[in-house]
Short mmCIF file of C-alpha atoms in Angstrom, two decimals:
data_model
loop_
_atom_site.label_atom_id
_atom_site.label_comp_id
_atom_site.label_asym_id
_atom_site.label_seq_id
_atom_site.Cartn_x
_atom_site.Cartn_y
_atom_site.Cartn_z
CA MET I 1 -66.68 -35.94 6.44
CA GLU I 2 -69.45 -38.51 9.49
CA SER I 3 -66.33 -38.13 12.25
CA ASP I 4 -65.95 -34.68 11.97
CA ASP I 5 -70.06 -34.40 12.42
CA LYS I 6 -70.21 -36.74 15.17
CA ASN I 7 -66.98 -34.56 16.58
CA ASP I 8 -68.80 -30.77 15.32
CA ARG I 9 -72.54 -32.77 18.33
CA LYS I 10 -70.77 -33.71 21.17
CA SER I 11 -71.89 -31.23 23.93
CA SER I 12 -69.56 -28.99 25.70
CA TYR I 13 -71.52 -28.23 28.88
CA ALA I 14 -69.29 -27.63 31.95
CA LYS I 15 -70.03 -29.82 35.12
CA ASP I 16 -69.68 -28.19 37.94
CA SER I 17 -69.41 -24.38 36.17
CA LEU I 18 -72.29 -23.23 37.75
CA THR I 19 -72.45 -21.84 41.51
CA LEU I 20 -74.91 -21.16 43.56
CA GLY I 21 -74.54 -17.48 43.44
CA GLY I 22 -73.96 -17.74 39.61
CA THR I 23 -77.20 -19.61 38.63
CA VAL I 24 -78.78 -17.52 41.12
CA MET I 25 -77.60 -14.55 39.21
CA LEU I 26 -78.24 -15.74 36.07
CA GLY I 27 -81.93 -16.00 36.68
CA THR I 28 -82.65 -12.12 38.68
CA GLY I 29 -80.41 -11.45 35.21
CA VAL I 30 -83.95 -12.27 33.00
CA MET I 31 -86.31 -11.84 35.48
CA ILE I 32 -85.15 -7.89 37.05
CA GLY I 33 -84.59 -7.16 33.42
CA ALA I 34 -87.43 -7.84 31.70
CA GLY I 35 -89.88 -7.42 34.39
CA ILE I 36 -89.56 -3.45 36.10
CA PHE I 37 -88.16 -1.67 33.51
CA ALA I 38 -91.02 -1.75 30.19
CA LEU I 39 -93.79 -4.13 31.61
CA THR I 40 -94.16 -2.03 34.87
CA GLY I 41 -95.99 1.29 31.92
CA GLN I 42 -97.27 -1.77 30.04
CA MET I 43 -99.40 -2.67 33.08
CA ALA I 44 -100.33 0.24 33.64
CA GLN I 45 -101.80 0.78 30.55
CA MET I 46 -103.31 -2.50 31.11
CA THR I 47 -105.29 -2.62 34.70
CA GLY I 48 -104.74 0.82 36.13
CA VAL I 49 -103.48 1.61 39.16
CA LEU I 50 -103.58 -1.60 40.53
CA PHE I 51 -100.45 -2.68 38.52
CA PRO I 52 -98.49 -3.67 41.80
CA LEU I 53 -100.95 -5.65 42.84
CA ALA I 54 -101.13 -7.37 39.58
CA PHE I 55 -96.88 -8.18 39.60
CA LEU I 56 -97.99 -10.24 42.63
CA ALA I 57 -99.89 -11.35 41.33
CA ALA I 58 -98.10 -13.03 38.49
CA ALA I 59 -95.87 -13.81 42.08
CA VAL I 60 -97.92 -16.42 42.71
CA ILE I 61 -99.61 -18.40 39.79
CA VAL I 62 -95.21 -18.56 39.04
CA SER I 63 -95.11 -20.23 42.39
CA PHE I 64 -97.15 -23.42 41.73
CA SER I 65 -95.24 -22.99 38.14
CA SER I 66 -91.99 -23.16 39.61
CA TYR I 67 -93.19 -26.26 41.38
CA SER I 68 -92.93 -28.56 38.45
CA TYR I 69 -90.08 -27.67 37.08
CA ILE I 70 -88.27 -27.89 40.95
CA LYS I 71 -89.47 -31.65 40.43
CA ILE I 72 -88.62 -32.04 37.89
CA SER I 73 -85.47 -30.78 38.00
CA ASN I 74 -84.36 -31.92 40.70
CA ALA I 75 -85.29 -36.03 39.00
CA TYR I 76 -83.73 -34.91 35.74
CA PRO I 77 -81.16 -32.06 36.23
CA SER I 78 -80.59 -31.96 32.95
CA ALA I 79 -78.04 -28.11 30.39
CA GLY I 80 -80.98 -28.38 28.82
CA GLY I 81 -83.70 -28.19 30.92
CA ILE I 82 -87.05 -27.14 29.65
CA GLY I 83 -85.97 -29.37 26.39
CA MET I 84 -84.91 -32.04 28.32
CA TYR I 85 -88.05 -32.38 30.76
CA LEU I 86 -90.67 -32.13 27.63
CA HIS I 87 -88.28 -35.11 26.03
CA LYS I 88 -89.15 -37.03 29.47
CA ALA I 89 -93.24 -36.50 29.73
CA TYR I 90 -94.05 -36.79 25.60
CA GLY I 91 -90.76 -38.68 24.20
CA ASN I 92 -89.85 -37.52 20.60
CA ARG I 93 -92.75 -36.83 19.42
CA LEU I 94 -94.84 -33.68 18.30
CA PRO I 95 -95.31 -32.10 21.03
CA THR I 96 -92.42 -31.94 22.77
CA ALA I 97 -90.50 -29.94 19.77
CA PHE I 98 -93.11 -28.08 19.08
CA ASN I 99 -93.82 -26.89 22.60
CA ALA I 100 -90.05 -26.82 23.40
CA LEU I 101 -89.77 -24.18 20.17
CA LEU I 102 -92.57 -22.36 22.25
CA MET I 103 -90.20 -21.63 24.85
CA TYR I 104 -86.75 -21.37 22.45
CA PHE I 105 -89.25 -18.20 20.54
CA SER I 106 -90.40 -16.94 24.06
CA MET I 107 -87.47 -16.80 25.24
CA VAL I 108 -85.36 -15.09 22.04
CA ILE I 109 -88.57 -12.15 21.94
CA ALA I 110 -87.06 -11.74 25.54
CA GLN I 111 -84.07 -10.82 24.34
CA SER I 112 -84.77 -8.83 22.52
CA PHE I 113 -88.36 -7.30 24.63
CA LEU I 114 -85.12 -6.66 27.35
CA ALA I 115 -82.84 -4.83 24.29
CA ARG I 116 -85.44 -2.64 23.07
CA THR I 117 -85.46 -1.33 27.16
CA PHE I 118 -81.89 -1.31 26.63
CA GLY I 119 -82.09 1.28 24.38
CA ALA I 120 -85.79 3.08 24.94
CA TYR I 121 -83.88 3.50 28.74
CA THR I 122 -80.75 4.72 27.03
CA ILE I 123 -82.19 7.32 24.54
CA GLN I 124 -83.68 9.75 27.93
CA LEU I 125 -79.71 10.71 27.94
CA PHE I 126 -80.07 12.58 25.17
CA GLY I 127 -83.39 13.58 25.29
CA GLY I 128 -85.36 11.37 24.07
CA ASP I 129 -85.70 9.15 20.26
CA ASP I 130 -88.30 11.33 17.81
CA THR I 131 -87.52 9.68 15.75
CA GLY I 132 -87.71 6.59 16.59
CA LEU I 133 -84.54 4.99 14.88
CA MET I 134 -82.18 5.17 17.45
CA ILE I 135 -83.75 2.67 20.19
CA PRO I 136 -83.83 -0.83 17.69
CA VAL I 137 -80.07 0.65 17.11
CA LEU I 138 -79.21 0.93 20.38
CA GLY I 139 -80.80 -2.84 20.85
CA VAL I 140 -79.19 -4.14 18.23
CA SER I 141 -75.66 -3.09 20.13
CA LEU I 142 -76.39 -4.85 22.43
CA ILE I 143 -77.19 -7.72 21.21
CA VAL I 144 -73.74 -7.90 19.31
CA ALA I 145 -71.83 -7.33 22.21
CA ALA I 146 -74.03 -9.82 24.66
CA PHE I 147 -73.10 -12.07 22.03
CA LEU I 148 -69.65 -11.59 21.50
CA VAL I 149 -69.17 -12.02 26.05
CA ASN I 150 -70.44 -15.13 24.37
CA LEU I 151 -68.25 -16.27 22.81
CA SER I 152 -66.47 -16.20 25.80
CA GLY I 153 -67.49 -18.49 27.56
CA ASN I 154 -68.82 -19.94 30.72
CA ARG I 155 -67.06 -17.89 33.44
CA TRP I 156 -67.04 -14.86 31.38
CA VAL I 157 -70.69 -15.00 31.35
CA GLN I 158 -71.57 -15.79 35.34
CA GLY I 159 -68.46 -13.65 36.41
CA VAL I 160 -69.87 -10.34 34.30
CA ALA I 161 -73.27 -11.80 35.11
CA SER I 162 -72.82 -11.47 38.76
CA PHE I 163 -71.16 -8.31 38.87
CA ILE I 164 -73.79 -6.58 36.63
CA GLY I 165 -76.94 -9.01 38.76
CA ILE I 166 -75.42 -7.35 42.11
CA LEU I 167 -75.01 -2.94 40.65
CA LYS I 168 -78.61 -3.59 39.52
CA ILE I 169 -80.40 -5.26 42.32
CA GLY I 170 -79.18 -2.75 44.58
CA GLY I 171 -79.23 0.15 42.52
CA ILE I 172 -83.42 -0.97 42.31
CA LEU I 173 -83.30 -1.53 45.90
CA ILE I 174 -82.42 2.59 46.48
CA PHE I 175 -84.35 3.93 43.80
CA GLY I 176 -87.48 1.93 45.11
CA LEU I 177 -86.61 2.69 48.52
CA VAL I 178 -85.62 6.27 48.32
CA GLY I 179 -88.48 6.68 46.25
CA VAL I 180 -90.72 5.79 47.93
CA TRP I 181 -89.44 7.75 51.06
CA ILE I 182 -89.26 10.88 48.28
CA ALA I 183 -93.08 10.49 47.84
CA ASP I 184 -95.72 12.81 49.06
CA SER I 185 -98.11 9.49 49.81
CA LEU I 186 -98.43 6.00 49.52
CA ALA I 187 -101.89 6.23 48.75
CA VAL I 188 -102.56 5.52 45.64
CA ASP I 189 -105.69 6.06 43.92
CA PHE I 190 -108.24 4.24 42.57
CA SER I 191 -110.63 5.78 41.23
CA ASN I 192 -109.15 6.61 38.41
CA SER I 193 -108.85 2.90 37.35
CA ARG I 194 -111.58 2.94 34.78
CA GLU I 195 -112.43 0.51 32.86
CA THR I 196 -109.08 -0.73 32.64
CA GLY I 197 -109.47 -2.21 36.85
CA THR I 198 -112.09 -4.85 35.21
CA VAL I 199 -111.28 -8.71 35.07
CA GLY I 200 -110.48 -8.69 32.04
CA ASN I 201 -107.80 -6.49 31.90
CA PHE I 202 -106.00 -7.69 36.24
CA LEU I 203 -105.71 -10.82 34.43
CA GLY I 204 -104.15 -9.62 31.21
CA ALA I 205 -102.02 -7.35 32.94
CA THR I 206 -100.73 -10.86 35.01
CA ALA I 207 -100.21 -12.20 32.56
CA LEU I 208 -98.04 -9.86 31.24
CA GLY I 209 -96.30 -9.69 35.05
CA ILE I 210 -95.58 -13.10 34.69
CA LEU I 211 -92.94 -12.24 32.29
CA ALA I 212 -90.97 -10.54 34.34
CA PHE I 213 -90.40 -13.34 36.41
CA LYS I 214 -90.32 -16.72 33.60
CA GLY I 215 -86.61 -15.97 33.85
CA PHE I 216 -86.68 -19.23 36.10
CA THR I 217 -86.85 -21.20 33.60
CA THR I 218 -83.11 -20.42 32.61
CA ILE I 219 -82.61 -21.20 35.43
CA THR I 220 -83.65 -25.11 34.62
CA ASN I 221 -81.50 -24.47 31.15
CA SER I 222 -77.93 -24.15 33.27
CA GLY I 223 -79.24 -27.81 35.12
CA SER I 224 -76.39 -29.75 34.74
CA GLU I 225 -73.73 -27.48 34.86
CA VAL I 226 -74.41 -26.35 37.78
CA LYS I 227 -72.51 -27.40 41.27
CA ASP I 228 -74.86 -30.69 43.17
CA PRO I 229 -78.16 -29.55 40.89
CA THR I 230 -80.53 -31.66 42.90
CA ARG I 231 -80.69 -29.37 45.35
CA ASN I 232 -79.41 -26.29 43.96
CA VAL I 233 -81.32 -25.06 41.29
CA GLY I 234 -84.92 -26.04 42.68
CA ARG I 235 -83.30 -23.30 45.73
CA ALA I 236 -81.64 -20.51 42.60
CA ILE I 237 -85.22 -21.04 41.47
CA VAL I 238 -87.28 -20.61 45.35
CA ILE I 239 -84.49 -17.17 45.34
CA SER I 240 -85.14 -16.19 42.46
CA ILE I 241 -88.52 -15.89 42.73
CA ALA I 242 -88.92 -13.79 46.40
CA ALA I 243 -85.73 -11.44 46.07
CA CYS I 244 -88.15 -10.40 42.36
CA VAL I 245 -91.82 -10.73 44.43
CA VAL I 246 -89.40 -7.56 46.74
CA ILE I 247 -87.78 -5.35 44.38
CA TYR I 248 -91.11 -6.01 42.03
CA THR I 249 -93.52 -4.83 44.96
CA LEU I 250 -90.86 -1.47 46.32
CA VAL I 251 -90.49 -0.68 42.96
CA GLY I 252 -94.48 -0.08 41.30
CA PHE I 253 -95.27 1.25 44.98
CA ALA I 254 -92.68 4.36 43.59
CA VAL I 255 -93.76 4.28 40.53
CA ALA I 256 -97.70 4.51 41.20
CA SER I 257 -96.10 7.26 44.14
CA ASN I 258 -94.70 9.45 41.98
CA LEU I 259 -96.79 9.67 38.31
CA SER I 260 -100.50 9.89 38.11
CA LEU I 261 -101.82 6.89 35.60
CA ALA I 262 -101.59 9.22 32.99
CA GLU I 263 -97.48 9.54 33.40
CA ILE I 264 -96.77 6.16 33.58
CA ILE I 265 -99.65 4.98 30.38
CA GLU I 266 -97.49 8.75 28.93
CA THR I 267 -93.90 6.75 29.63
CA ARG I 268 -94.33 3.09 29.87
CA ASP I 269 -91.29 1.92 28.36
CA TYR I 270 -88.92 4.05 29.88
CA SER I 271 -91.75 4.86 33.46
CA LEU I 272 -88.53 4.07 35.78
CA ALA I 273 -86.49 6.78 34.34
CA ALA I 274 -89.77 9.32 34.69
CA ALA I 275 -90.91 8.20 38.20
CA ALA I 276 -87.01 8.96 38.83
CA ARG I 277 -87.13 12.96 37.61
CA PRO I 278 -90.20 14.00 40.37
CA ALA I 279 -88.62 12.22 42.94
CA LEU I 280 -84.63 13.62 41.93
CA GLY I 281 -84.17 15.27 39.49
CA GLU I 282 -82.18 14.81 36.48
CA TYR I 283 -79.64 13.02 38.39
CA GLY I 284 -82.20 10.19 39.62
CA VAL I 285 -82.51 9.92 36.09
CA TRP I 286 -79.24 9.45 35.00
CA PHE I 287 -78.94 6.49 37.71
CA THR I 288 -82.13 4.82 36.62
CA VAL I 289 -80.76 4.86 33.20
CA ALA I 290 -77.72 3.54 34.08
CA ILE I 291 -78.82 0.41 36.57
CA ALA I 292 -81.46 0.29 32.84
CA MET I 293 -78.72 -0.43 31.00
CA MET I 294 -77.50 -2.22 33.50
CA ALA I 295 -80.28 -4.80 33.95
CA THR I 296 -80.91 -5.09 30.98
CA ALA I 297 -77.43 -6.17 29.94
CA GLY I 298 -77.01 -8.57 32.10
CA GLY I 299 -80.77 -10.18 30.84
CA ILE I 300 -79.67 -10.20 27.04
CA LEU I 301 -75.92 -11.64 29.26
CA ALA I 302 -78.26 -14.29 30.59
CA SER I 303 -80.91 -15.39 28.23
CA ILE I 304 -78.49 -15.99 24.92
CA PHE I 305 -76.39 -18.11 26.64
CA ALA I 306 -79.14 -20.05 28.39
CA VAL I 307 -81.78 -20.32 25.37
CA SER I 308 -78.34 -21.26 23.26
CA ARG I 309 -77.56 -24.54 25.08
CA MET I 310 -81.24 -25.37 25.08
CA LEU I 311 -81.60 -25.17 20.86
CA ALA I 312 -78.17 -27.12 21.32
CA MET I 313 -80.02 -30.14 23.51
CA LEU I 314 -82.63 -30.01 20.57
CA THR I 315 -80.62 -30.41 18.32
CA GLU I 316 -78.83 -33.57 19.84
CA MET I 317 -82.17 -34.72 20.68
CA LYS I 318 -82.65 -34.35 16.44
CA LEU I 319 -86.24 -32.92 17.49
CA VAL I 320 -85.15 -29.56 15.60
CA PRO I 321 -83.84 -29.29 12.06
CA HIS I 322 -80.23 -28.06 12.14
CA ARG I 323 -77.20 -26.82 9.38
CA HIS I 324 -73.62 -26.14 9.17
CA PHE I 325 -74.51 -22.71 6.52
CA GLY I 326 -70.71 -23.53 6.49
CA MET I 327 -70.56 -22.07 10.25
CA PRO I 328 -66.69 -24.04 12.05
CA GLY I 329 -67.50 -24.92 15.36
CA SER I 330 -69.54 -26.64 17.81
CA ILE I 331 -73.24 -26.97 17.89
CA GLN I 332 -73.82 -25.09 20.68
CA LYS I 333 -71.65 -21.97 18.76
CA HIS I 334 -73.74 -22.25 15.76
CA THR I 335 -77.17 -21.82 18.52
CA LEU I 336 -75.32 -19.02 20.16
CA VAL I 337 -75.28 -17.63 16.06
CA TYR I 338 -79.06 -18.21 14.76
CA THR I 339 -80.23 -16.94 18.32
CA VAL I 340 -78.94 -13.82 17.59
CA VAL I 341 -79.35 -13.43 14.68
CA LEU I 342 -84.10 -13.98 15.17
CA GLY I 343 -83.24 -11.28 18.56
CA LEU I 344 -81.47 -9.04 15.70
CA VAL I 345 -84.10 -9.03 13.63
CA LEU I 346 -86.89 -8.75 16.85
CA THR I 347 -84.49 -6.18 17.99
CA ALA I 348 -85.23 -3.72 14.56
CA PHE I 349 -88.52 -4.34 13.13
CA PHE I 350 -91.60 -5.03 16.35
CA ASP I 351 -92.46 -2.51 19.22
CA LEU I 352 -91.87 -3.37 22.94
CA SER I 353 -95.72 -3.91 23.15
CA ARG I 354 -95.99 -6.31 20.20
CA ILE I 355 -92.66 -8.25 20.89
CA ALA I 356 -94.24 -8.88 25.19
CA ALA I 357 -97.06 -9.94 23.40
CA LEU I 358 -95.82 -12.95 21.40
CA GLY I 359 -93.37 -14.13 23.56
CA ILE I 360 -96.34 -14.06 27.49
CA VAL I 361 -99.27 -16.23 24.46
CA PHE I 362 -95.66 -18.55 24.04
CA TYR I 363 -95.14 -19.16 27.83
CA LEU I 364 -97.72 -20.20 29.06
CA ILE I 365 -99.24 -22.73 26.87
CA MET I 366 -95.68 -23.87 26.65
CA ASP I 367 -95.85 -23.79 30.29
CA ILE I 368 -99.11 -26.01 30.57
CA ALA I 369 -98.03 -28.01 28.60
CA ILE I 370 -94.88 -28.68 30.96
CA HIS I 371 -97.82 -29.12 33.53
CA TRP I 372 -99.96 -31.62 31.87
CA GLY I 373 -96.04 -33.95 30.80
CA VAL I 374 -94.96 -34.26 34.44
CA LEU I 375 -99.38 -34.54 35.56
CA ARG I 376 -100.08 -36.91 32.12
CA TYR I 377 -96.80 -39.02 32.43
CA LEU I 378 -94.44 -38.39 35.65
CA ARG I 379 -95.19 -37.47 38.40
CA GLU I 380 -94.61 -41.11 39.80
CA ASP I 381 -91.41 -40.71 38.63
CA ILE I 382 -90.48 -37.48 40.46
CA ASN I 383 -92.92 -38.33 43.32
CA ALA I 384 -95.05 -35.13 42.43
CA ASN I 385 -98.61 -34.37 44.18
CA ALA I 386 -101.49 -34.05 41.53
CA TRP I 387 -103.05 -29.90 42.92
CA VAL I 388 -99.87 -27.96 42.35
CA PRO I 389 -99.80 -29.05 38.92
CA VAL I 390 -104.15 -28.67 38.63
CA VAL I 391 -104.10 -25.09 39.68
CA ALA I 392 -100.72 -23.68 38.04
CA ILE I 393 -102.84 -25.28 34.51
CA LEU I 394 -106.18 -23.38 35.28
CA LEU I 395 -104.49 -19.62 37.51
CA ASP I 396 -102.09 -19.91 33.57
CA LEU I 397 -105.63 -20.51 31.48
CA LEU I 398 -106.97 -16.67 33.65
CA ALA I 399 -104.02 -15.40 33.03
CA LEU I 400 -103.84 -16.28 29.29
CA GLY I 401 -107.78 -16.29 28.56
CA GLY I 402 -107.63 -12.24 30.22
CA PHE I 403 -104.76 -11.80 28.17
CA VAL I 404 -105.45 -12.60 24.96
CA TRP I 405 -108.72 -11.26 25.42
CA VAL I 406 -107.40 -7.39 25.64
CA LYS I 407 -105.58 -7.87 22.87
CA LEU I 408 -107.74 -9.17 20.86
CA ASN I 409 -109.94 -5.67 21.35
CA THR I 410 -106.87 -4.19 21.43
CA ASP I 411 -104.83 -5.11 18.69
CA PRO I 412 -106.12 -8.87 17.28
CA PHE I 413 -103.05 -7.85 15.14
CA VAL I 414 -100.36 -10.11 16.88
CA ILE I 415 -102.36 -12.35 18.52
CA GLY I 416 -102.70 -13.51 14.85
CA VAL I 417 -99.69 -13.40 14.77
CA ALA I 418 -98.59 -15.50 17.39
CA VAL I 419 -102.16 -18.28 15.99
CA VAL I 420 -99.89 -18.77 12.14
CA ALA I 421 -96.31 -19.00 13.99
CA MET I 422 -97.59 -21.31 16.18
CA ILE I 423 -99.63 -23.30 13.19
CA VAL I 424 -96.29 -23.26 11.03
CA ILE I 425 -93.77 -24.45 14.20
CA ALA I 426 -96.03 -27.24 14.25
CA VAL I 427 -96.64 -28.13 10.33
CA ALA I 428 -92.92 -28.10 10.15
CA GLU I 429 -91.70 -29.67 13.17
CA GLN I 430 -94.13 -32.15 12.19
CA ILE I 431 -93.25 -32.90 8.46
CA PHE I 432 -89.67 -32.87 9.92
CA LEU I 433 -90.77 -35.37 13.03
CA LYS I 434 -92.23 -37.26 9.84
CA ARG I 435 -89.00 -37.16 7.88
CA THR I 436 -87.13 -38.31 10.38
CA SER I 437 -88.63 -41.17 11.52
CA GLU I 438 -88.36 -42.72 8.33
CA ALA I 439 -84.76 -42.10 8.01
CA ARG I 440 -84.25 -43.83 10.91
CA ASP I 441 -86.04 -46.85 10.37
CA ALA I 442 -84.49 -46.96 7.44
CA GLY I 443 -81.10 -47.20 7.95
CA GLY I 444 -80.10 -44.27 10.71
CA ASP I 445 -77.52 -42.31 10.47
CA GLU I 446 -77.37 -40.99 7.07
CA SER I 447 -80.61 -39.58 8.33
CA HIS I 448 -78.45 -36.93 9.88
CA GLU I 449 -76.76 -36.77 6.91
CA GLY I 450 -79.68 -35.29 4.82
CA HIS I 451 -80.03 -32.32 7.52
CA HIS I 452 -77.32 -30.70 7.64
#
């Protein structure tokens, strides 16, 4: 039993299995899938016609944030990505486990967000969904399909994600260029900004926009599987963010130029398809829906790939409990199953705006912990300038504060859920780490057996 158990825990990361191009496609796959298709309308609802500028503000924040990730990944390339980075900073302690799990849950939430977005767009081909039942059904089906592809291994994931990535990036660029070209004018009517133009609302929309860029962290989770990771991880992050800035800005102005603010808000879950209708007619809607289906499918594929590996690394570091539940295969296969099951539950029972809200709160808190870890513990080891993480922390706090303020006024329930979830994670992890430490002190390897 002991030897089987040891074999089960061995990593099966495929060194040098991801090229620079494939890594960029994995990153942009997550970023573009979440970013444009559902967040555009939600950001418009929060900050009015200023939403294209909120995308740009989010890009500025993420540019400062990416510095810490690039510096750490250059020094310590790892398939555990953020889990390993937190461990480098905080060791086998609660901050590592707590923040790594926040990142894990924010990534699972991103999968559910993508899945429901897939459903919201796909159903437009059939005239909408008055019952509201088909969107989660379609989303759940997509997660199951992505799970099956992920079981096929790295080469399949990279091949499928790259193919989908090329198609969707080309398609979105066509949508943006044609939408801007056909629009009556690019003059956005700022007179309609109403109270949504307040600083708090703009910061809240900027926080949502960060969700559109946070896919760059997927790249760090693939660290030891990337060819020449000390050079290519950082390069892939920079290329992914730059590409998304161009695409988001273009699409934001295309939507704002073809729909009124009221129309963008009304169609917030599928605003790109709605914007295509006046510009390009029904064929434009079909084209946009097809791109949305590819983008969200590619995003889920890439996200499941990365997040299951991160949880496997945390498990191997004995920072989170793990049970086999009678499943055969390696821990990575088990974490893939856990990730998919959790994503299915969220997709079935939470709507898009609440999924996004949970995701951004968890992500920003974890992001602040990464920058603090660099400042406090890793700065000399990784040769980082202090001022960049300091600015990143301040910008994160601004965005988080604005977002929480808006949600407390409009949907306090979701902030309550986020706070309760974080308390549960912290308490459960503290108990687990205490027991693991006691078992280790008491004589070792039986502790591992006891947590299965």
